[in-house]
Amino acid sequence: GQQVMQIPQYQHVQEGEDFTTYCNSSTTLSNIQWYKQRPGGHPVFLIQLVKSGEVKKQKRLTFQFGEAKKNSSLHITATQTTDVGTYFCAGRGTNSGYALNFGKGTSLLVTP
Amino acid sequence: NAGVTQTPKFQVLKTGQSMTLQCAQDMNHNSMYWYRQDPGMGLRLIYYSASEGTTDKGEVPNGYNVSRLNKREFSLRLESAAPSQTSVYFCASTLGAGSYNEQFFGPGTRLTVL
């Protein structure tokens, strides 16, 4: 089935450094969603991107959807310890079934 | 509003035992989902229910059955548990069917099969 690949699997940064996670698909995506899961918690919706080349910002977080709608990224500027967690992307192929496919996630560790 | 609730929070089973994981939502959502999460594997869809009265298989349905009891409740049953089913199980719901809807997740059930 359609795969959504996410890199890196882990990232360890010092507080104040920037962080980026990338999501790639071999097929065109109709939309992509991003979720955050704190350690021991459940995934929480962050944002959805639908349009080619779309860029959305939430405070220190910047989300991008590629022009070809096959990739996406999440960039965090000046990380804080509250950013710790696993970030998942989830997308659906334009010719795929009904449900979203989740990437395996990027686990972010931020040390003060 | 409680959102999405799941019971139990933790469960330990022996191989071959059966159990039902319960999920309920109070947001009047139409669609509900069951995922399993294993280390390094992300979230994998087990079953989903686009609307009351319908259920469909996801990526990893083998060894599981589901029941959409009513609009609020969606249960997941393990008929004969196996160690490979040790995982964290999340229930989720969306207002409408389709991938454009924000998914609301429950707190999860941590299941260990010995």
Short mmCIF file of C-alpha atoms in Angstrom, two decimals:
data_model
loop_
_atom_site.label_atom_id
_atom_site.label_comp_id
_atom_site.label_asym_id
_atom_site.label_seq_id
_atom_site.Cartn_x
_atom_site.Cartn_y
_atom_site.Cartn_z
CA GLY A 1 0.00 0.00 0.00
CA GLN A 2 0.93 3.64 -0.04
CA GLN A 3 3.81 4.41 2.31
CA VAL A 4 4.61 7.61 4.12
CA MET A 5 8.28 7.73 5.12
CA GLN A 6 9.50 10.00 7.86
CA ILE A 7 13.07 11.02 8.73
CA PRO A 8 14.95 11.19 10.95
CA GLN A 9 13.71 8.57 13.41
CA TYR A 10 15.33 10.36 16.35
CA GLN A 11 16.75 13.83 16.94
CA HIS A 12 18.49 15.13 20.02
CA VAL A 13 19.04 18.90 20.22
CA GLN A 14 20.13 21.47 22.75
CA GLU A 15 17.47 23.89 23.84
CA GLY A 16 17.47 26.85 21.47
CA GLU A 17 18.58 24.87 18.42
CA ASP A 18 16.31 24.39 15.43
CA PHE A 19 14.72 21.08 14.44
CA THR A 20 13.26 19.74 11.20
CA THR A 21 11.47 16.49 10.39
CA TYR A 22 10.66 15.38 6.85
CA CYS A 23 7.85 13.32 5.44
CA ASN A 24 8.04 11.71 1.98
CA SER A 25 5.63 9.72 -0.15
CA SER A 26 6.19 7.85 -3.40
CA THR A 27 2.73 8.89 -4.57
CA THR A 28 0.90 12.20 -4.67
CA LEU A 29 -0.94 13.01 -1.46
CA SER A 30 -4.38 14.57 -1.30
CA ASN A 31 -3.57 16.11 2.08
CA ILE A 32 -1.18 15.75 4.98
CA GLN A 33 -1.73 16.12 8.70
CA TRP A 34 0.78 16.52 11.51
CA TYR A 35 0.36 15.21 15.05
CA LYS A 36 2.39 15.49 18.24
CA GLN A 37 2.56 12.81 20.91
CA ARG A 38 4.10 13.62 24.27
CA PRO A 39 5.87 10.76 26.11
CA GLY A 40 3.23 8.48 27.61
CA GLY A 41 0.45 10.43 25.90
CA HIS A 42 -1.73 10.18 22.85
CA PRO A 43 -1.36 11.87 19.43
CA VAL A 44 -2.77 15.38 19.22
CA PHE A 45 -3.59 17.09 15.93
CA LEU A 46 -1.38 20.04 15.01
CA ILE A 47 -2.30 21.06 11.48
CA GLN A 48 -3.48 19.99 8.02
CA LEU A 49 -2.01 21.00 4.66
CA VAL A 50 -3.99 20.55 1.45
CA LYS A 51 -2.67 22.86 -1.27
CA SER A 52 0.48 22.42 -3.33
CA GLY A 53 3.31 24.56 -1.90
CA GLU A 54 1.27 25.49 1.16
CA VAL A 55 3.11 26.96 4.16
CA LYS A 56 1.50 27.40 7.56
CA LYS A 57 2.94 28.75 10.80
CA GLN A 58 2.04 28.20 14.42
CA LYS A 59 4.28 30.35 16.60
CA ARG A 60 7.72 28.65 16.35
CA LEU A 61 6.44 25.80 14.13
CA THR A 62 6.47 26.05 10.34
CA PHE A 63 4.77 23.43 8.18
CA GLN A 64 5.32 23.05 4.44
CA PHE A 65 3.68 20.94 1.74
CA GLY A 66 5.78 20.32 -1.35
CA GLU A 67 4.90 21.61 -4.80
CA ALA A 68 4.39 18.07 -6.07
CA LYS A 69 2.39 17.15 -2.95
CA LYS A 70 4.75 14.24 -2.27
CA ASN A 71 6.61 15.66 0.69
CA SER A 72 6.15 17.79 3.74
CA SER A 73 8.25 19.19 6.55
CA LEU A 74 7.86 20.50 10.07
CA HIS A 75 10.44 23.00 11.28
CA ILE A 76 10.70 24.18 14.88
CA THR A 77 12.71 27.33 15.53
CA ALA A 78 14.56 27.71 18.83
CA THR A 79 13.38 24.50 20.46
CA GLN A 80 12.16 24.45 24.04
CA THR A 81 11.89 21.55 26.47
CA THR A 82 8.13 21.65 25.96
CA ASP A 83 8.71 20.56 22.34
CA VAL A 84 9.81 17.09 23.50
CA GLY A 85 7.75 14.31 21.96
CA THR A 86 7.18 12.35 18.78
CA TYR A 87 5.95 14.12 15.67
CA PHE A 88 3.95 12.15 13.14
CA CYS A 89 2.88 13.01 9.64
CA ALA A 90 -0.15 11.29 8.12
CA GLY A 91 -1.27 11.41 4.53
CA ARG A 92 -3.62 9.83 2.03
CA GLY A 93 -2.70 9.07 -1.54
CA THR A 94 -4.97 10.57 -4.18
CA ASN A 95 -5.71 7.10 -5.50
CA SER A 96 -5.71 5.35 -2.16
CA GLY A 97 -8.52 4.26 0.08
CA TYR A 98 -10.31 6.16 2.71
CA ALA A 99 -7.92 6.24 5.65
CA LEU A 100 -4.74 8.13 6.51
CA ASN A 101 -1.35 6.43 6.54
CA PHE A 102 0.89 7.49 9.40
CA GLY A 103 4.64 7.83 9.19
CA LYS A 104 6.71 6.12 11.87
CA GLY A 105 7.37 9.43 13.58
CA THR A 106 10.38 11.48 14.64
CA SER A 107 11.17 11.46 18.35
CA LEU A 108 12.58 14.78 19.52
CA LEU A 109 14.59 15.09 22.69
CA VAL A 110 15.51 18.59 23.89
CA THR A 111 18.08 19.02 26.63
CA PRO A 112 18.40 22.29 28.55
CA ASN B 1 -16.99 16.90 27.24
CA ALA B 2 -14.74 13.92 27.89
CA GLY B 3 -13.80 13.55 24.21
CA VAL B 4 -12.66 9.99 23.45
CA THR B 5 -12.47 7.58 26.37
CA GLN B 6 -10.97 4.10 26.46
CA THR B 7 -11.16 1.27 28.96
CA PRO B 8 -9.19 -0.34 30.40
CA LYS B 9 -6.01 1.76 30.61
CA PHE B 10 -3.81 -1.26 31.25
CA GLN B 11 -4.33 -4.99 30.76
CA VAL B 12 -2.21 -8.12 31.06
CA LEU B 13 -3.42 -11.28 29.33
CA LYS B 14 -2.13 -14.80 28.95
CA THR B 15 -1.77 -16.28 25.50
CA GLY B 16 -5.13 -17.59 24.31
CA GLN B 17 -7.27 -15.39 26.53
CA SER B 18 -9.85 -13.08 25.03
CA MET B 19 -10.80 -9.54 25.84
CA THR B 20 -12.66 -6.52 24.52
CA LEU B 21 -11.27 -3.00 24.46
CA GLN B 22 -13.94 -0.34 24.83
CA CYS B 23 -14.02 3.08 23.20
CA ALA B 24 -16.61 5.83 23.43
CA GLN B 25 -16.81 9.41 22.16
CA ASP B 26 -19.18 12.19 23.15
CA MET B 27 -18.49 14.59 20.27
CA ASN B 28 -21.26 13.25 18.01
CA HIS B 29 -18.62 12.08 15.54
CA ASN B 30 -19.58 9.78 12.71
CA SER B 31 -16.33 7.89 12.12
CA MET B 32 -14.22 5.88 14.55
CA TYR B 33 -10.90 4.05 14.29
CA TRP B 34 -8.70 1.56 16.09
CA TYR B 35 -4.89 1.82 15.83
CA ARG B 36 -2.03 -0.07 17.38
CA GLN B 37 1.30 1.55 18.18
CA ASP B 38 4.48 -0.45 18.49
CA PRO B 39 7.96 1.01 19.14
CA GLY B 40 9.44 2.39 15.93
CA MET B 41 6.35 1.42 13.91
CA GLY B 42 4.17 4.48 14.20
CA LEU B 43 0.40 4.09 14.18
CA ARG B 44 -1.11 1.27 12.18
CA LEU B 45 -4.82 1.12 11.42
CA ILE B 46 -6.56 -2.06 12.54
CA TYR B 47 -10.21 -1.36 11.69
CA TYR B 48 -12.37 1.67 11.12
CA SER B 49 -16.04 2.55 11.00
CA ALA B 50 -16.95 5.31 8.58
CA SER B 51 -20.44 5.56 10.02
CA GLU B 52 -22.75 3.74 12.38
CA GLY B 53 -23.47 0.30 11.01
CA THR B 54 -20.34 -0.02 8.86
CA THR B 55 -16.87 -1.38 9.58
CA ASP B 56 -13.85 -1.93 7.33
CA LYS B 57 -10.44 -3.53 7.64
CA GLY B 58 -7.36 -1.42 7.92
CA GLU B 59 -3.71 -2.32 7.47
CA VAL B 60 -3.41 -4.97 10.23
CA PRO B 61 -6.83 -6.58 10.93
CA ASN B 62 -5.77 -10.19 11.51
CA GLY B 63 -6.56 -11.46 15.01
CA TYR B 64 -9.08 -8.71 15.74
CA ASN B 65 -12.80 -8.09 15.42
CA VAL B 66 -14.75 -4.89 15.93
CA SER B 67 -18.28 -3.83 16.72
CA ARG B 68 -19.79 -0.41 16.15
CA LEU B 69 -22.34 -0.72 18.92
CA ASN B 70 -23.95 2.66 18.24
CA LYS B 71 -22.81 6.09 17.12
CA ARG B 72 -20.84 6.64 20.35
CA GLU B 73 -19.16 3.30 20.90
CA PHE B 74 -16.66 1.21 18.93
CA SER B 75 -15.17 -1.90 20.54
CA LEU B 76 -12.16 -4.01 19.59
CA ARG B 77 -12.07 -7.71 20.44
CA LEU B 78 -9.14 -10.07 20.66
CA GLU B 79 -10.57 -13.59 20.49
CA SER B 80 -7.35 -15.48 21.29
CA ALA B 81 -4.56 -13.15 22.35
CA ALA B 82 -1.01 -13.73 21.15
CA PRO B 83 2.27 -12.16 22.35
CA SER B 84 2.50 -10.36 18.97
CA GLN B 85 -0.56 -8.36 20.02
CA THR B 86 1.33 -6.74 22.88
CA SER B 87 1.00 -3.07 22.01
CA VAL B 88 -0.59 0.23 22.86
CA TYR B 89 -4.06 0.53 21.34
CA PHE B 90 -5.56 3.89 20.47
CA CYS B 91 -9.11 4.65 19.51
CA ALA B 92 -9.82 7.79 17.49
CA SER B 93 -12.82 9.56 16.03
CA THR B 94 -13.54 12.13 13.34
CA LEU B 95 -16.55 14.27 12.63
CA GLY B 96 -16.89 13.01 9.08
CA ALA B 97 -15.57 10.24 6.92
CA GLY B 98 -12.46 10.75 4.80
CA SER B 99 -8.92 11.81 5.45
CA TYR B 100 -9.55 15.59 5.65
CA ASN B 101 -10.94 15.37 9.15
CA GLU B 102 -8.92 16.00 12.31
CA GLN B 103 -8.53 12.81 14.33
CA PHE B 104 -9.24 12.95 18.07
CA PHE B 105 -7.46 10.21 19.99
CA GLY B 106 -8.28 8.53 23.26
CA PRO B 107 -5.67 8.03 26.01
CA GLY B 108 -4.82 4.49 24.91
CA THR B 109 -4.89 0.96 26.35
CA ARG B 110 -1.53 -0.62 27.15
CA LEU B 111 -1.87 -4.36 26.56
CA THR B 112 0.68 -7.03 27.42
CA VAL B 113 0.18 -10.62 26.32
CA LEU B 114 2.37 -13.15 28.13
#
